[in-house]
mmCIF file of C-alpha atoms and ligand atoms in Angstrom:
data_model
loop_
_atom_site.group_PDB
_atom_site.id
_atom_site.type_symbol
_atom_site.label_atom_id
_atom_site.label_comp_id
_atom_site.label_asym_id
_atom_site.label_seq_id
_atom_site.Cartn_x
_atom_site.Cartn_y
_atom_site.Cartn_z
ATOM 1 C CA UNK A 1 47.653 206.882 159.117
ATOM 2 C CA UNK A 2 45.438 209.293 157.048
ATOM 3 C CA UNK A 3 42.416 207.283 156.046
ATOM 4 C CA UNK A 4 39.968 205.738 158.497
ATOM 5 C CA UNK A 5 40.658 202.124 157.262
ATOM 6 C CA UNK A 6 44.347 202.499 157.964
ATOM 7 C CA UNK A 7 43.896 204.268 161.413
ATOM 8 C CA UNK A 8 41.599 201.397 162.410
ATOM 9 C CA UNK A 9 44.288 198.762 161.162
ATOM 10 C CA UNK A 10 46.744 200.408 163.458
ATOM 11 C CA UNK A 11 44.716 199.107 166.822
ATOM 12 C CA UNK A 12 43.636 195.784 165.112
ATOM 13 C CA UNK A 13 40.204 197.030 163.511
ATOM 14 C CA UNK A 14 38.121 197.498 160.950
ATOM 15 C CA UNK A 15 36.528 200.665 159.776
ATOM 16 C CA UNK A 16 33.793 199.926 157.382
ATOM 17 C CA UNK A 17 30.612 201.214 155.313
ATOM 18 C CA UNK A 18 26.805 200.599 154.168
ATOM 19 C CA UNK A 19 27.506 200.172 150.060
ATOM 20 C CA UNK A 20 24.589 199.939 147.497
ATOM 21 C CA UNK A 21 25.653 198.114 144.562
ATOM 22 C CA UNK A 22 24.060 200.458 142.051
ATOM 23 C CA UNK A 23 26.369 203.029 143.021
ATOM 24 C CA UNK A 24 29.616 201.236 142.252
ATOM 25 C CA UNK A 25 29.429 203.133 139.150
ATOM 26 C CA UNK A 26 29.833 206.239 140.133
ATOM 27 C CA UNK A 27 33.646 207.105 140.540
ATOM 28 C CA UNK A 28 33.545 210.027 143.432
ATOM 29 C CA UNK A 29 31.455 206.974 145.485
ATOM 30 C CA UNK A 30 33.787 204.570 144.684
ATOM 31 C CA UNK A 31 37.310 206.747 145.003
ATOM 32 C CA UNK A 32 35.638 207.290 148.685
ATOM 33 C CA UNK A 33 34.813 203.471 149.464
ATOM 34 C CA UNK A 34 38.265 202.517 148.463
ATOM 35 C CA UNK A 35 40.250 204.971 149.827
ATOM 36 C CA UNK A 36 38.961 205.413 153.305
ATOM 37 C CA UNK A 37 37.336 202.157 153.970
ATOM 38 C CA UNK A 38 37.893 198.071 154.778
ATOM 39 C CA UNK A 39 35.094 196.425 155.426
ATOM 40 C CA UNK A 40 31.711 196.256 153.396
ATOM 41 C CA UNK A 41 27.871 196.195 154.215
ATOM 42 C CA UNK A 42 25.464 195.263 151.737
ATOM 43 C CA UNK A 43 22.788 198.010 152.077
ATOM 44 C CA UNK A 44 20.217 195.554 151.005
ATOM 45 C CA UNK A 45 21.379 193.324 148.289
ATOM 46 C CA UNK A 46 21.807 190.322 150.946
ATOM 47 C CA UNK A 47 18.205 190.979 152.346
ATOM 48 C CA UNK A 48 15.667 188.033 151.737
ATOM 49 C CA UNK A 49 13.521 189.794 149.311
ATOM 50 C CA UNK A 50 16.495 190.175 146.619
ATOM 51 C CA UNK A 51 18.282 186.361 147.556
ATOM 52 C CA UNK A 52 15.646 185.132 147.698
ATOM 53 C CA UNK A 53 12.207 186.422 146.191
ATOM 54 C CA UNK A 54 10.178 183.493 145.666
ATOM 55 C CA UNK A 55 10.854 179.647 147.409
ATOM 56 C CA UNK A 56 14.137 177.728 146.603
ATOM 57 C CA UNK A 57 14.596 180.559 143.823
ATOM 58 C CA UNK A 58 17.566 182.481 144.252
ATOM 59 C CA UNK A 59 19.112 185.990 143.238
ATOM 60 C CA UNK A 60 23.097 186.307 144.324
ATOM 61 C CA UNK A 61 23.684 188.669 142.087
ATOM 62 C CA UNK A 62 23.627 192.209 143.629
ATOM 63 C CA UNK A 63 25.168 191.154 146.516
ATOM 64 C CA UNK A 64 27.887 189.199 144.253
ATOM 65 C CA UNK A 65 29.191 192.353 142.708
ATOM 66 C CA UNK A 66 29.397 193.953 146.154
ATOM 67 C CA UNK A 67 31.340 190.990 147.169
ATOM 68 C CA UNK A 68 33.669 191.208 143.507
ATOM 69 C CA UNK A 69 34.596 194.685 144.570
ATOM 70 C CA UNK A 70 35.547 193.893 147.632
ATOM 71 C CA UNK A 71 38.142 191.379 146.866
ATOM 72 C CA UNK A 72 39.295 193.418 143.944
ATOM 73 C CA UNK A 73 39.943 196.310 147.017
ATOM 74 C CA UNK A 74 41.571 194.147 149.226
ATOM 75 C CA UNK A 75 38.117 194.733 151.462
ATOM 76 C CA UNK A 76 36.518 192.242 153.722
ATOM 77 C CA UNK A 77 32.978 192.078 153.813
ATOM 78 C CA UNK A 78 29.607 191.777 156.927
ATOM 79 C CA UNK A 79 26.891 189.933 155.548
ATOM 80 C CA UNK A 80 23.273 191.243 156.609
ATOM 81 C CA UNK A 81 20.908 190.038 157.415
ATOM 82 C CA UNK A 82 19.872 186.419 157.378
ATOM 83 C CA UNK A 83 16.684 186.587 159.631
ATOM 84 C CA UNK A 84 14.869 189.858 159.469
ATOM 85 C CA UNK A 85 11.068 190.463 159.775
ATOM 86 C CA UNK A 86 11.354 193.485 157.240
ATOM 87 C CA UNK A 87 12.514 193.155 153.258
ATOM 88 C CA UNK A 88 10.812 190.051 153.839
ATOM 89 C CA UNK A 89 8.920 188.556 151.064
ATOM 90 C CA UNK A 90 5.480 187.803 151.306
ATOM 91 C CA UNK A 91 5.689 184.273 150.528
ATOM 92 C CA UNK A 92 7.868 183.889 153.726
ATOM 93 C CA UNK A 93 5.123 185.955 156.094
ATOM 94 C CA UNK A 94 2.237 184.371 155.200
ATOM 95 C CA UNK A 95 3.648 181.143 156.246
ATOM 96 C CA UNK A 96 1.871 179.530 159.322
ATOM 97 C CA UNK A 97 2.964 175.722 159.255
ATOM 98 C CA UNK A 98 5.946 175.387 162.332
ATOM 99 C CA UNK A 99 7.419 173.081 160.414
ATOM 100 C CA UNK A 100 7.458 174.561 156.741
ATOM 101 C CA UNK A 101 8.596 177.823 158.272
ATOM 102 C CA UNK A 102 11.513 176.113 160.626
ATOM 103 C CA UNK A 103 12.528 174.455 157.282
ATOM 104 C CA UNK A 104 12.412 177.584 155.145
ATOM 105 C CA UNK A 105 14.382 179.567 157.625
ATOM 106 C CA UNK A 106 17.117 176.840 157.714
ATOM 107 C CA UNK A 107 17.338 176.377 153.818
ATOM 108 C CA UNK A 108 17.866 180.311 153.216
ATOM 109 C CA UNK A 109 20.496 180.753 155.602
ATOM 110 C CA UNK A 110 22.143 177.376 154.953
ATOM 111 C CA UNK A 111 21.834 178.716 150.738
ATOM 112 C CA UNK A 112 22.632 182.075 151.034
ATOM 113 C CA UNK A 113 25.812 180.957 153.362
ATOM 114 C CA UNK A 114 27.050 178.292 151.104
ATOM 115 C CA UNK A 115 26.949 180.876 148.428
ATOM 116 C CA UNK A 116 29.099 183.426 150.092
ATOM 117 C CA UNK A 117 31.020 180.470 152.010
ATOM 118 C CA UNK A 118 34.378 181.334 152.974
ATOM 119 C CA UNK A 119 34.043 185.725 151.595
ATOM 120 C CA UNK A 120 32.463 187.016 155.057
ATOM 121 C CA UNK A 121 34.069 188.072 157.685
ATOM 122 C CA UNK A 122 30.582 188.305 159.856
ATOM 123 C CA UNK A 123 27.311 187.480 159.304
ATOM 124 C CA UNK A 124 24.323 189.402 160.939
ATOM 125 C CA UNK A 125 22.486 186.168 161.759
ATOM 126 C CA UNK A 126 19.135 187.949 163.431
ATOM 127 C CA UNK A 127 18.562 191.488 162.899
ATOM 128 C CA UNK A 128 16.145 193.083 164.890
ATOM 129 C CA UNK A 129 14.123 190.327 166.995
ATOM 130 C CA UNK A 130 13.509 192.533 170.146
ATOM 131 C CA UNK A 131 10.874 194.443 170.754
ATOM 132 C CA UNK A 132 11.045 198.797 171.311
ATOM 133 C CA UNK A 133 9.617 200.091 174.442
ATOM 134 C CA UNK A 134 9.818 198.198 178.181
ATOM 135 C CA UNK A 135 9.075 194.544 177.852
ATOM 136 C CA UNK A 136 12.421 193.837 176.972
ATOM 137 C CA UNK A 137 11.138 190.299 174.748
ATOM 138 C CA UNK A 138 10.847 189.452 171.102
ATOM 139 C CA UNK A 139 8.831 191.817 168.489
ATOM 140 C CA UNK A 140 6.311 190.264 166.832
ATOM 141 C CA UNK A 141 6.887 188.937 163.565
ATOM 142 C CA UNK A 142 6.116 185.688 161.582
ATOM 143 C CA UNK A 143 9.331 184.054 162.666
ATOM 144 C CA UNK A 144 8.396 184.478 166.189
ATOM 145 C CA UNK A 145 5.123 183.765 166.496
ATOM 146 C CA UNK A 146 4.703 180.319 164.229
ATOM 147 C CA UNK A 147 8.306 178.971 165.708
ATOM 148 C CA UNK A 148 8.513 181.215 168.977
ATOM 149 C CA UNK A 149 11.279 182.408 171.023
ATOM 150 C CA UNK A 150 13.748 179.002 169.743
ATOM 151 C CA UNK A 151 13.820 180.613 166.328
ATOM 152 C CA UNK A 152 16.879 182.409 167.564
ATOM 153 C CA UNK A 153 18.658 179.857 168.394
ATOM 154 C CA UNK A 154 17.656 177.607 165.630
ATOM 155 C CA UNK A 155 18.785 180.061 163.119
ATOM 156 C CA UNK A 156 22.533 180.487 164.942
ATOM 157 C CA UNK A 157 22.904 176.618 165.069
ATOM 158 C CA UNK A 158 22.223 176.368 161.766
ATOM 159 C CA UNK A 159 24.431 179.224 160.786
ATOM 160 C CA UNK A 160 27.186 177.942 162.217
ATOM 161 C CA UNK A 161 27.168 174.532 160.573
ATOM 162 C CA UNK A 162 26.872 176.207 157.091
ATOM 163 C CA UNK A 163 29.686 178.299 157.055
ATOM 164 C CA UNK A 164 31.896 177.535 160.509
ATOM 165 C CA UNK A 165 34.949 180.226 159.473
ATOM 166 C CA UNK A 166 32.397 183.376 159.710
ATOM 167 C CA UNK A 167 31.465 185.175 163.232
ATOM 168 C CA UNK A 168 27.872 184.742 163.923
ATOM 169 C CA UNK A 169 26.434 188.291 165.134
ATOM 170 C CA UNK A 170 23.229 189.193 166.401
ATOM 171 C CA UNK A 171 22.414 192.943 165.349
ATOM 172 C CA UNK A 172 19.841 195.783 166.634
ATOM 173 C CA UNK A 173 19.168 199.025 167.223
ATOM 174 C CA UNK A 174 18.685 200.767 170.613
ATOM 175 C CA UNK A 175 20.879 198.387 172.387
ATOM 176 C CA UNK A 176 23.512 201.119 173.255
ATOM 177 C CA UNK A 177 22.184 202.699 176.616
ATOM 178 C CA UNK A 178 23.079 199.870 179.419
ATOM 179 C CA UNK A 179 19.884 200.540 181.334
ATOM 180 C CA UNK A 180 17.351 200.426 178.386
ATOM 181 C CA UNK A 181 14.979 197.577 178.587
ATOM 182 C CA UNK A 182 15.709 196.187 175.344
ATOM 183 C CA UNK A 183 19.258 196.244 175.941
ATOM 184 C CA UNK A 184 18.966 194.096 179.090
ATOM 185 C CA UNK A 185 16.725 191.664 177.351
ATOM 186 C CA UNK A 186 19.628 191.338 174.705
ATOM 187 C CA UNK A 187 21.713 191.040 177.196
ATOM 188 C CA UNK A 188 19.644 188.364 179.135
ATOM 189 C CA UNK A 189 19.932 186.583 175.504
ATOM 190 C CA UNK A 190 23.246 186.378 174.991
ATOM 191 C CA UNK A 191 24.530 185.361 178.419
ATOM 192 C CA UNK A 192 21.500 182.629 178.160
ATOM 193 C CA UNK A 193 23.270 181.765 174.518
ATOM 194 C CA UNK A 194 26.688 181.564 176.140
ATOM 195 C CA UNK A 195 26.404 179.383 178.796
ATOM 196 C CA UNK A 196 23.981 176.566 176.992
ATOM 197 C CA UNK A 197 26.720 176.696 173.677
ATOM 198 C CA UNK A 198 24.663 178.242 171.475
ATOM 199 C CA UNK A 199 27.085 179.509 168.639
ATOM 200 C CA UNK A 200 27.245 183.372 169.276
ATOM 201 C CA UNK A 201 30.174 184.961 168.785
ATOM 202 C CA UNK A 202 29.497 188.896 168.036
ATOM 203 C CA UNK A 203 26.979 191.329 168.902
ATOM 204 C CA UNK A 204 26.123 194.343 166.698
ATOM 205 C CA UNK A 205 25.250 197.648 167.648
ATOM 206 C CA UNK A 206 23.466 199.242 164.902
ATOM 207 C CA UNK A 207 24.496 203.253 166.355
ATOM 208 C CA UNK A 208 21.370 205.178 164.838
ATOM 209 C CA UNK A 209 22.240 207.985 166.854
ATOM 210 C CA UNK A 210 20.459 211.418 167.602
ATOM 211 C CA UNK A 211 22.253 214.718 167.423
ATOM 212 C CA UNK A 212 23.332 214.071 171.198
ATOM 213 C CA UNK A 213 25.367 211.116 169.890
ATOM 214 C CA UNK A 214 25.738 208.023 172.186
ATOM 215 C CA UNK A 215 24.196 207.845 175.372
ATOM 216 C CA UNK A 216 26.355 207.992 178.059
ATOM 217 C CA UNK A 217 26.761 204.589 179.661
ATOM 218 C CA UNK A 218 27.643 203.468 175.730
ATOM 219 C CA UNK A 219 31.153 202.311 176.928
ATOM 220 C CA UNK A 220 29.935 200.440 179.737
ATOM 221 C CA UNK A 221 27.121 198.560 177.190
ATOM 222 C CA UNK A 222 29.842 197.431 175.027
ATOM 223 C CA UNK A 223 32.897 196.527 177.516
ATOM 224 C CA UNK A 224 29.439 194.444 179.951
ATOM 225 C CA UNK A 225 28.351 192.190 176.612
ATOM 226 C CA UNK A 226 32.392 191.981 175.939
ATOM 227 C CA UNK A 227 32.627 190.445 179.277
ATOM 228 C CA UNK A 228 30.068 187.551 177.773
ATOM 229 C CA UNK A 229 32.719 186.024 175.585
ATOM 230 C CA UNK A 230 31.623 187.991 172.246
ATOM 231 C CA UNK A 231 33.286 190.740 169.949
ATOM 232 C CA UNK A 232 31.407 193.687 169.829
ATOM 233 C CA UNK A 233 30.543 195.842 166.867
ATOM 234 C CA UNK A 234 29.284 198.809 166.258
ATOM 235 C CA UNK A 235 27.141 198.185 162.810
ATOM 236 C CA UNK A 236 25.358 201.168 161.035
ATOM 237 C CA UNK A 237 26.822 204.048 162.756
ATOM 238 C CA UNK A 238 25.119 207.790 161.572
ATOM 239 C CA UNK A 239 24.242 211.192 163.925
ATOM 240 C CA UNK A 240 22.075 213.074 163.497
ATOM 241 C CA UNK A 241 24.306 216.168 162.769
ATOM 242 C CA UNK A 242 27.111 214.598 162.593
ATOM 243 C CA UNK A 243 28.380 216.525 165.542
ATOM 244 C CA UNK A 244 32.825 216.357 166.231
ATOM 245 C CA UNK A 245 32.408 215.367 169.717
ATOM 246 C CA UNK A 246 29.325 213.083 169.197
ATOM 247 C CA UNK A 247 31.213 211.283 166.573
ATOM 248 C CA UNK A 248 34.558 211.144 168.578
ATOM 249 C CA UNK A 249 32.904 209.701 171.754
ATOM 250 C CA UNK A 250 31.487 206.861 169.907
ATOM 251 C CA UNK A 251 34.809 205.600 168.175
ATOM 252 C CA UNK A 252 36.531 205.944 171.609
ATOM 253 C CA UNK A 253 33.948 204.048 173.365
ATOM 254 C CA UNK A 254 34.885 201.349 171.101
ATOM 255 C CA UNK A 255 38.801 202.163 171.589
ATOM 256 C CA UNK A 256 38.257 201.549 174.825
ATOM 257 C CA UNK A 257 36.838 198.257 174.781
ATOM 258 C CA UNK A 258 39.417 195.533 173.480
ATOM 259 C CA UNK A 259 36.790 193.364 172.400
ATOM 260 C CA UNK A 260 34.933 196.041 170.302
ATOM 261 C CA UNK A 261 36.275 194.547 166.395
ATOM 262 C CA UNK A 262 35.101 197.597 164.082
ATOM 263 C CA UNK A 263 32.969 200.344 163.077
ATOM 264 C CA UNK A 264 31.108 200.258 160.126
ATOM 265 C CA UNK A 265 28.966 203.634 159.112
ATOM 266 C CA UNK A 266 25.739 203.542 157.253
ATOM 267 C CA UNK A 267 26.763 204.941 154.080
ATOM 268 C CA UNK A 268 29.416 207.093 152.495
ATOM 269 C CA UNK A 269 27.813 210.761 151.971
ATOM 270 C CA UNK A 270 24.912 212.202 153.285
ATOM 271 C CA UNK A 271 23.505 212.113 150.084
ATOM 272 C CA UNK A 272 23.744 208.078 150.171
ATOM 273 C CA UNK A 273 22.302 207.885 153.952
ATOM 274 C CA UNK A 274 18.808 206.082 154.532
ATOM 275 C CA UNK A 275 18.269 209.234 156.971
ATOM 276 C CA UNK A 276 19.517 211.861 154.318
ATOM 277 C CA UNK A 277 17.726 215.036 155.880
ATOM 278 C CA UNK A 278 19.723 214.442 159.206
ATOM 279 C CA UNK A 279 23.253 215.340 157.609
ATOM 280 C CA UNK A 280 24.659 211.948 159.570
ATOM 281 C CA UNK A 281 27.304 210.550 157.481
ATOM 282 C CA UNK A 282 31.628 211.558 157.474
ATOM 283 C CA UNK A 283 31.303 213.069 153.915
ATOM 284 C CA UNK A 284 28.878 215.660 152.369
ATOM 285 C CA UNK A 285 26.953 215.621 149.038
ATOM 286 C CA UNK A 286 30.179 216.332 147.114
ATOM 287 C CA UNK A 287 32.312 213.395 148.660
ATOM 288 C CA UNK A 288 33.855 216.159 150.718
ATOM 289 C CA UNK A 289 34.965 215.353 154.386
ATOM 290 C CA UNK A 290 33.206 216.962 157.357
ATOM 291 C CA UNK A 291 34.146 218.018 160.582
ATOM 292 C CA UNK A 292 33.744 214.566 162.031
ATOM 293 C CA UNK A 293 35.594 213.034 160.026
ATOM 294 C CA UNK A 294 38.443 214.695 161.259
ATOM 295 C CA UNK A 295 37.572 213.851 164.938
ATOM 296 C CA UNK A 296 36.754 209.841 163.978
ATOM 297 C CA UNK A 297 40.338 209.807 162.401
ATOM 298 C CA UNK A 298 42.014 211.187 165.197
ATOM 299 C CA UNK A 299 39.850 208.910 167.669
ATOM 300 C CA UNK A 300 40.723 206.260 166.132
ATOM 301 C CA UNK A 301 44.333 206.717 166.855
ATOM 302 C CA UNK A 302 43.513 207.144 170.679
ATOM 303 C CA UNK A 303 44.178 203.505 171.109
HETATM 304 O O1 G3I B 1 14.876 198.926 145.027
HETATM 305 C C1 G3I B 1 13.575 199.512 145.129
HETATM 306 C C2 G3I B 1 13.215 200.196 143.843
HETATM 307 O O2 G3I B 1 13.114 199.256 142.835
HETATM 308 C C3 G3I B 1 11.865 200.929 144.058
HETATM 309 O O3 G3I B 1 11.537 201.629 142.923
HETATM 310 C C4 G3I B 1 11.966 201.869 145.232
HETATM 311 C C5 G3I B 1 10.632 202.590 145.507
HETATM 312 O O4 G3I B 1 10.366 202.667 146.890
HETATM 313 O O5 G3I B 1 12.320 201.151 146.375
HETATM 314 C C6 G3I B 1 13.577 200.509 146.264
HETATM 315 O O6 G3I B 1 13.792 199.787 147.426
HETATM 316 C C7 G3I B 1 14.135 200.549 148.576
HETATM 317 C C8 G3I B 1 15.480 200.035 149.091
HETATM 318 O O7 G3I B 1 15.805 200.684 150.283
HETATM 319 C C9 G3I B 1 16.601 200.261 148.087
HETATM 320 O O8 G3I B 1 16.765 201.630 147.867
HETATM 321 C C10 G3I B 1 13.072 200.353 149.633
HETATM 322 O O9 G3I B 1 11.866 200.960 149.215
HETATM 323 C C11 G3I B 1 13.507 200.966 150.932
HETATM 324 O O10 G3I B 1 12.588 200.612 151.951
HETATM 325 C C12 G3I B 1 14.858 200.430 151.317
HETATM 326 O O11 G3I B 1 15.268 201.055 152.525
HETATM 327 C C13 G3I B 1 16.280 200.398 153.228
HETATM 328 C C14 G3I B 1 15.778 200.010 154.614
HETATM 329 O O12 G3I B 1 16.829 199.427 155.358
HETATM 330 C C15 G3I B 1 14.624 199.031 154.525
HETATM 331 O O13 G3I B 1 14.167 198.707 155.785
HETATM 332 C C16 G3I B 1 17.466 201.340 153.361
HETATM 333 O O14 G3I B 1 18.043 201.547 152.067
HETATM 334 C C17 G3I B 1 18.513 200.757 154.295
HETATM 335 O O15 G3I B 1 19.483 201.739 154.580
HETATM 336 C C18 G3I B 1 17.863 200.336 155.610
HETATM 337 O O16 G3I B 1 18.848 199.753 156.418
HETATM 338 C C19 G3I B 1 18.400 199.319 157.698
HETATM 339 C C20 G3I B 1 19.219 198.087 158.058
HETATM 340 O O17 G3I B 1 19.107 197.116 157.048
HETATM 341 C C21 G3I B 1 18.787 197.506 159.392
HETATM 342 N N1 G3I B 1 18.817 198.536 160.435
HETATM 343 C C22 G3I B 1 18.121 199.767 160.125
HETATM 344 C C23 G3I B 1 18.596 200.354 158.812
HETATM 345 C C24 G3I B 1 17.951 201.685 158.532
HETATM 346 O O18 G3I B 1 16.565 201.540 158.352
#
């Protein structure tokens, strides 16, 4: 096949991108978006401060014209993020009452779920609850430390009873290299998750790579949380660089792995990227392909 989307199809998989909904508009983004890809990520227009800004008061509609164009494209869409201590308002973290937290938590994911009931094809549940460095536990953030470490679970349980037709994913970053802390403490999570019933059924790997691409055991990380009983995914893919080979080993590390669903990149040219100044994206300023590009499609077709 000769777009990404269609190359992915041909093994059973999605290949998807980061879209902002104010760029819709503009016709080389768009040509681009449908043409190469099948699967959506609101940028931010599903992040608590746009749904929902102030308490019980809600705001669909960025994310709902993301979610139009999709179905017009014949596009399926990830939903992200539900739980996140970032983009968070400040009426949420300056709560301190267990109880008014635990039931704000469960009304915005059981609202903003009801409202996209039935259009996602994964929802990033909790984004970003472990910590960076060697401790391998939770970060800090309001969620954690007025409800503690049950907030995780509290928020997949209720997730699953408000929409039961979408995967429920946990997503992070620096969860690709097998040995790393963090990793094993997601790990840990998710095998803990499994075997008590707690409704997990995907794990994300957010891919913010440097200009070495993935680290080497990346394969091994995806195929070992496969072997829990979840899909993995590989969530917000860039490199630094956007080297051939970089970007080729990370699409077969996911060919490899029967369990690994999709690839979804963070954004659509490196003018669009969050991390512009690294080059990281498949298509330059221009909409033009790169180098990698060429390597991802042909990757793709390695399974
Ligand atoms: O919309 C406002 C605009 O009104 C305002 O004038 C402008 C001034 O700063 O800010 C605009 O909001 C920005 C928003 O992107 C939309 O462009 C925020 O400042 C900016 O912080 C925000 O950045 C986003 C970032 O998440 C926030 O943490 C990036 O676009 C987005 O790519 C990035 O995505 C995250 C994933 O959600 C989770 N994993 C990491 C990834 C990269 O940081």
């Amino acid at each position: 096949a000769s777009t990404l989307g269609a190359q992915a199809a041909q093994s059973g998989r999605y290949f998807g991108t980061a879209v902002a909904a104010g760029k819709l508009g503009n016709s080389t983004y768009s040509t681009i978006l449908d043409r190469e890809f099948n699967m959506i990520t609101p940028e931010n227009e599903m992040k608590w401060d746009t749904t929902e800004p102030s308490r019980g008061s809600f705001n669909f509609g960025p994310a709902d014209q993301i979610v139009s164009h999709a179905q017009a494209h014949g596009q399926r869409m990830r939903g992200h993020t539900l739980v996140w201590y970032q983009q968070l308002p400040g009426w949420v973290s300056g709560i301190g009452d267990a109880n008014t937290l635990r039931s704000v938590m469960d009304n915005h994911i059981t609202s903003v779920m009801n409202h996209y009931k039935g259009k996602i094809y994964a929802w990033d549940v909790v984004n970003e609850a472990f910590a960076d460095g060697g401790s391998g536990q939770h970060r800090s953030s309001v969620f954690q430390n007025v409800l503690g470490n049950g907030f995780i679970e509290e928020a997949f349980r209720t997730a699953r009873s408000a929409d039961p037709s979408a995967k429920l994913c946990y997503n992070d970053y620096n969860i690709e290299n097998w040995s790393d802390a963090k990793t094993q403490g997601v790990y840990t999570m998710v095998r803990d998750f499994k075997s008590r019933g707690v409704p997990i059924d995907c794990v994300g790997f957010q891919s913010h790579f440097g200009s070495n691409g993935p680290p080497a055991s990346f394969q091994t990380t995806l195929s070992n949380f496969a072997a829990l009983g979840v899909d993995v995914q590989l969530t917000e893919l860039d490199i630094a660089q956007a080297g051939s080979t970089q970007y080729g080993n990370t699409v077969k590390a996911c060919m490899n792995v029967s369990r690994c669903a999709g690839i979804t990149v963070w954004g659509i040219r490196d003018s669009d990227s969050w991390r512009s100044g690294d080059n990281p994206l498949l298509f330059d300023g221009n909409g033009n392909k790169k180098a990698a590009y060429s390597a991802v499609l042909s990757a793709l077709g390695s399974g």
